[in-house]
mmCIF file of C-alpha atoms in Angstrom:
data_model
loop_
_atom_site.group_PDB
_atom_site.id
_atom_site.type_symbol
_atom_site.label_atom_id
_atom_site.label_comp_id
_atom_site.label_asym_id
_atom_site.label_seq_id
_atom_site.Cartn_x
_atom_site.Cartn_y
_atom_site.Cartn_z
ATOM 1 C CA UNK Z 1 119.386 121.977 104.602
ATOM 2 C CA UNK Z 2 120.800 123.031 101.256
ATOM 3 C CA UNK Z 3 123.963 125.095 101.016
ATOM 4 C CA UNK Z 4 122.108 127.515 98.754
ATOM 5 C CA UNK Z 5 119.933 128.721 101.623
ATOM 6 C CA UNK Z 6 120.516 132.462 102.178
ATOM 7 C CA UNK Z 7 120.763 131.919 105.910
ATOM 8 C CA UNK Z 8 123.703 129.587 105.453
ATOM 9 C CA UNK Z 9 125.778 132.503 104.202
ATOM 10 C CA UNK Z 10 127.702 135.250 105.946
ATOM 11 C CA UNK Z 11 126.855 138.785 104.907
ATOM 12 C CA UNK Z 12 127.682 142.271 106.171
ATOM 13 C CA UNK Z 13 129.044 140.944 109.455
ATOM 14 C CA UNK Z 14 126.164 138.619 110.283
ATOM 15 C CA UNK Z 15 124.867 135.152 109.542
ATOM 16 C CA UNK Z 16 121.542 133.407 110.081
ATOM 17 C CA UNK Z 17 121.122 130.005 111.669
ATOM 18 C CA UNK Z 18 118.357 127.844 113.147
ATOM 19 C CA UNK Z 19 117.784 128.380 116.859
ATOM 20 C CA UNK Z 20 117.534 125.560 119.394
ATOM 21 C CA UNK Z 21 116.561 125.290 123.034
ATOM 22 C CA UNK Z 22 120.233 125.778 123.895
ATOM 23 C CA UNK Z 23 119.913 129.334 122.557
ATOM 24 C CA UNK Z 24 117.628 130.358 125.425
ATOM 25 C CA UNK Z 25 120.324 132.539 127.101
ATOM 26 C CA UNK Z 26 121.300 134.140 123.778
ATOM 27 C CA UNK Z 27 117.686 134.977 122.949
ATOM 28 C CA UNK Z 28 117.047 136.276 126.460
ATOM 29 C CA UNK Z 29 120.068 138.557 126.009
ATOM 30 C CA UNK Z 30 118.693 139.800 122.697
ATOM 31 C CA UNK Z 31 115.371 140.639 124.344
ATOM 32 C CA UNK Z 32 117.153 142.577 127.111
ATOM 33 C CA UNK Z 33 118.955 144.670 124.475
ATOM 34 C CA UNK Z 34 115.866 145.428 122.390
ATOM 35 C CA UNK Z 35 114.422 148.916 122.571
ATOM 36 C CA UNK Z 36 110.920 149.275 124.018
ATOM 37 C CA UNK Z 37 109.399 150.429 120.750
ATOM 38 C CA UNK Z 38 110.952 147.463 118.954
ATOM 39 C CA UNK Z 39 109.502 145.043 121.484
ATOM 40 C CA UNK Z 40 106.085 146.641 121.170
ATOM 41 C CA UNK Z 41 106.234 146.416 117.383
ATOM 42 C CA UNK Z 42 107.174 142.752 117.745
ATOM 43 C CA UNK Z 43 104.553 141.745 120.322
ATOM 44 C CA UNK Z 44 101.788 144.370 119.984
ATOM 45 C CA UNK Z 45 101.917 144.478 123.785
ATOM 46 C CA UNK Z 46 104.033 145.685 126.688
ATOM 47 C CA UNK Z 47 105.265 143.607 129.610
ATOM 48 C CA UNK Z 48 107.290 140.445 129.976
ATOM 49 C CA UNK Z 49 104.618 137.826 129.189
ATOM 50 C CA UNK Z 50 105.112 138.005 125.384
ATOM 51 C CA UNK Z 51 108.879 137.702 125.843
ATOM 52 C CA UNK Z 52 108.430 134.584 127.963
ATOM 53 C CA UNK Z 53 106.129 133.076 125.352
ATOM 54 C CA UNK Z 54 108.733 133.762 122.668
ATOM 55 C CA UNK Z 55 111.414 132.031 124.746
ATOM 56 C CA UNK Z 56 109.114 129.071 125.398
ATOM 57 C CA UNK Z 57 108.661 128.513 121.678
ATOM 58 C CA UNK Z 58 112.342 127.626 121.372
ATOM 59 C CA UNK Z 59 111.502 124.278 122.970
ATOM 60 C CA UNK Z 60 108.656 123.738 120.488
ATOM 61 C CA UNK Z 61 110.566 124.471 117.275
ATOM 62 C CA UNK Z 62 110.424 121.568 114.816
ATOM 63 C CA UNK Z 63 111.888 123.205 111.718
ATOM 64 C CA UNK Z 64 108.638 122.777 109.790
ATOM 65 C CA UNK Z 65 105.510 124.164 111.460
ATOM 66 C CA UNK Z 66 107.352 125.993 114.226
ATOM 67 C CA UNK Z 67 110.520 127.631 112.929
ATOM 68 C CA UNK Z 68 112.881 129.849 114.914
ATOM 69 C CA UNK Z 69 115.950 131.547 113.434
ATOM 70 C CA UNK Z 70 118.633 133.765 114.940
ATOM 71 C CA UNK Z 71 120.741 136.402 113.282
ATOM 72 C CA UNK Z 72 124.162 136.400 114.919
ATOM 73 C CA UNK Z 73 127.098 138.764 114.667
ATOM 74 C CA UNK Z 74 130.691 137.809 113.902
ATOM 75 C CA UNK Z 75 131.249 137.069 117.589
ATOM 76 C CA UNK Z 76 128.220 134.764 117.758
ATOM 77 C CA UNK Z 77 126.057 137.209 119.729
ATOM 78 C CA UNK Z 78 122.344 137.147 118.867
ATOM 79 C CA UNK Z 79 121.368 140.333 117.054
ATOM 80 C CA UNK Z 80 118.031 139.352 115.483
ATOM 81 C CA UNK Z 81 115.230 136.816 115.788
ATOM 82 C CA UNK Z 82 112.676 135.476 113.322
ATOM 83 C CA UNK Z 83 110.017 132.816 113.587
ATOM 84 C CA UNK Z 84 106.871 131.462 112.097
ATOM 85 C CA UNK Z 85 104.086 129.363 113.565
ATOM 86 C CA UNK Z 86 101.923 127.361 111.170
ATOM 87 C CA UNK Z 87 98.345 126.172 111.606
ATOM 88 C CA UNK Z 88 96.732 124.164 108.774
ATOM 89 C CA UNK Z 89 99.604 125.063 106.411
ATOM 90 C CA UNK Z 90 99.134 128.823 106.982
ATOM 91 C CA UNK Z 91 102.235 130.244 108.658
ATOM 92 C CA UNK Z 92 102.432 133.534 110.510
ATOM 93 C CA UNK Z 93 105.845 135.142 110.848
ATOM 94 C CA UNK Z 94 107.403 137.860 112.969
ATOM 95 C CA UNK Z 95 110.863 139.431 113.077
ATOM 96 C CA UNK Z 96 112.888 141.649 115.375
ATOM 97 C CA UNK Z 97 116.308 143.188 114.827
ATOM 98 C CA UNK Z 98 118.434 145.125 117.308
ATOM 99 C CA UNK Z 99 118.428 148.874 116.559
ATOM 100 C CA UNK Z 100 122.143 148.995 115.714
ATOM 101 C CA UNK Z 101 121.642 146.321 113.037
ATOM 102 C CA UNK Z 102 118.625 147.763 111.262
ATOM 103 C CA UNK Z 103 118.998 148.959 107.706
ATOM 104 C CA UNK Z 104 121.741 146.438 106.852
ATOM 105 C CA UNK Z 105 119.642 143.865 105.023
ATOM 106 C CA UNK Z 106 119.277 141.561 108.009
ATOM 107 C CA UNK Z 107 115.472 141.748 108.037
ATOM 108 C CA UNK Z 108 115.374 140.913 104.336
ATOM 109 C CA UNK Z 109 117.698 137.943 104.879
ATOM 110 C CA UNK Z 110 115.630 136.636 107.802
ATOM 111 C CA UNK Z 111 112.371 136.858 105.869
ATOM 112 C CA UNK Z 112 113.960 135.225 102.810
ATOM 113 C CA UNK Z 113 115.113 132.354 105.030
ATOM 114 C CA UNK Z 114 111.662 131.911 106.574
ATOM 115 C CA UNK Z 115 110.105 131.988 103.124
ATOM 116 C CA UNK Z 116 112.396 129.291 101.770
ATOM 117 C CA UNK Z 117 111.768 127.058 104.788
ATOM 118 C CA UNK Z 118 108.016 127.590 104.404
ATOM 119 C CA UNK Z 119 108.147 126.638 100.722
ATOM 120 C CA UNK Z 120 110.194 123.515 101.322
ATOM 121 C CA UNK Z 121 108.173 122.382 104.342
ATOM 122 C CA UNK Z 122 104.847 122.484 102.498
ATOM 123 C CA UNK Z 123 103.251 125.663 103.819
ATOM 124 C CA UNK Z 124 100.530 127.209 101.687
ATOM 125 C CA UNK Z 125 100.827 130.827 102.760
ATOM 126 C CA UNK Z 126 103.150 132.994 104.819
ATOM 127 C CA UNK Z 127 101.783 136.158 106.379
ATOM 128 C CA UNK Z 128 102.480 138.627 109.145
ATOM 129 C CA UNK Z 129 100.694 141.370 111.038
ATOM 130 C CA UNK Z 130 102.533 144.692 111.097
ATOM 131 C CA UNK Z 131 101.670 148.017 112.654
ATOM 132 C CA UNK Z 132 100.714 150.447 109.900
ATOM 133 C CA UNK Z 133 103.312 152.942 111.095
ATOM 134 C CA UNK Z 134 106.135 150.409 110.912
ATOM 135 C CA UNK Z 135 107.153 151.416 107.413
ATOM 136 C CA UNK Z 136 110.549 149.702 107.623
ATOM 137 C CA UNK Z 137 108.966 146.294 108.270
ATOM 138 C CA UNK Z 138 106.414 146.830 105.512
ATOM 139 C CA UNK Z 139 109.238 147.734 103.130
ATOM 140 C CA UNK Z 140 111.084 144.530 104.075
ATOM 141 C CA UNK Z 141 107.977 142.458 103.329
ATOM 142 C CA UNK Z 142 107.383 144.205 99.993
ATOM 143 C CA UNK Z 143 111.013 143.513 99.125
ATOM 144 C CA UNK Z 144 110.320 139.789 99.461
ATOM 145 C CA UNK Z 145 107.250 139.920 97.233
ATOM 146 C CA UNK Z 146 104.561 140.130 99.921
ATOM 147 C CA UNK Z 147 101.334 141.968 99.216
ATOM 148 C CA UNK Z 148 99.981 144.431 101.767
ATOM 149 C CA UNK Z 149 96.355 144.472 102.903
ATOM 150 C CA UNK Z 150 94.309 146.097 105.652
ATOM 151 C CA UNK Z 151 94.416 144.380 109.049
ATOM 152 C CA UNK Z 152 91.549 143.792 111.413
ATOM 153 C CA UNK Z 153 92.277 147.193 112.939
ATOM 154 C CA UNK Z 154 93.093 150.411 111.094
ATOM 155 C CA UNK Z 155 96.424 150.555 112.922
ATOM 156 C CA UNK Z 156 97.638 147.290 111.362
ATOM 157 C CA UNK Z 157 98.317 145.800 107.955
ATOM 158 C CA UNK Z 158 98.631 142.162 106.902
ATOM 159 C CA UNK Z 159 101.470 141.251 104.585
ATOM 160 C CA UNK Z 160 100.926 137.983 102.756
ATOM 161 C CA UNK Z 161 102.525 135.753 100.162
ATOM 162 C CA UNK Z 162 100.816 132.704 98.679
ATOM 163 C CA UNK Z 163 103.558 130.115 98.217
ATOM 164 C CA UNK Z 164 101.772 126.983 97.027
ATOM 165 C CA UNK Z 165 102.686 127.762 93.406
ATOM 166 C CA UNK Z 166 106.343 128.236 94.318
ATOM 167 C CA UNK Z 167 106.357 124.877 96.071
ATOM 168 C CA UNK Z 168 104.756 123.224 93.048
ATOM 169 C CA UNK Z 169 107.361 124.764 90.744
ATOM 170 C CA UNK Z 170 110.284 123.414 92.782
ATOM 171 C CA UNK Z 171 111.116 119.884 91.527
ATOM 172 C CA UNK Z 172 113.047 119.096 94.725
ATOM 173 C CA UNK Z 173 109.968 119.576 96.928
ATOM 174 C CA UNK Z 174 107.675 116.539 97.312
ATOM 175 C CA UNK Z 175 104.234 117.166 95.818
ATOM 176 C CA UNK Z 176 101.205 116.568 98.014
ATOM 177 C CA UNK Z 177 98.382 117.275 95.582
ATOM 178 C CA UNK Z 178 96.451 120.394 94.668
ATOM 179 C CA UNK Z 179 96.787 123.414 96.913
ATOM 180 C CA UNK Z 180 93.788 124.915 98.646
ATOM 181 C CA UNK Z 181 93.183 128.529 99.544
ATOM 182 C CA UNK Z 182 92.931 129.113 103.275
ATOM 183 C CA UNK Z 183 91.677 132.478 104.585
ATOM 184 C CA UNK Z 184 94.246 134.562 106.432
ATOM 185 C CA UNK Z 185 93.414 134.747 110.155
ATOM 186 C CA UNK Z 186 92.780 138.306 111.333
ATOM 187 C CA UNK Z 187 94.747 137.855 114.528
ATOM 188 C CA UNK Z 188 98.357 137.982 115.559
ATOM 189 C CA UNK Z 189 100.363 134.784 116.143
ATOM 190 C CA UNK Z 190 98.125 131.969 117.439
ATOM 191 C CA UNK Z 191 100.445 131.352 120.361
ATOM 192 C CA UNK Z 192 100.228 134.909 121.603
ATOM 193 C CA UNK Z 193 96.616 135.879 120.978
ATOM 194 C CA UNK Z 194 95.575 135.001 124.523
ATOM 195 C CA UNK Z 195 98.483 137.027 125.918
ATOM 196 C CA UNK Z 196 97.373 140.044 123.909
ATOM 197 C CA UNK Z 197 93.731 139.890 124.813
ATOM 198 C CA UNK Z 198 93.717 138.733 128.434
ATOM 199 C CA UNK Z 199 93.341 141.567 130.972
ATOM 200 C CA UNK Z 200 96.542 142.552 132.698
ATOM 201 C CA UNK Z 201 97.154 143.662 136.265
#
């Protein structure tokens, strides 16, 4: 990983680093500290099943198609989480930041880090599903050059950034031929779709 990566830098009392399976307790602690509305905005669902799925993905992170990052405070405590899951070079991302750390540029830094990893790992597009009322998250995405479109439900929007051209313009990234346009899925995170749609107790 290059030293120029934004997540290799310290800023405003936090830094961003890749997460590993050893971070399971730290991520579990972050989830326990998250407010209920923040968890709902992250998962589009209530209950513990989405949290358990998020923790499980730590073991599946490969730094390319399954990326997990943590924002940590000066004391090393986890204060934010970001990830993307890629299928056929189309990566879906999601972020969450503890309430006390919102508005400090941490969301922007997390999304910038995910974007750079996506570019350098050969992804074609990075997108996320956001609740239409989550104006802060939409503002973060716009700040990183994402366009905003209507989701599959009126209550959601899809933010998207086509990154094949950026990858082609970077001489340090291996070229794999012409890019192809892949439609954006109208669903939230492939790993969690079943959790969202299966009937609960």
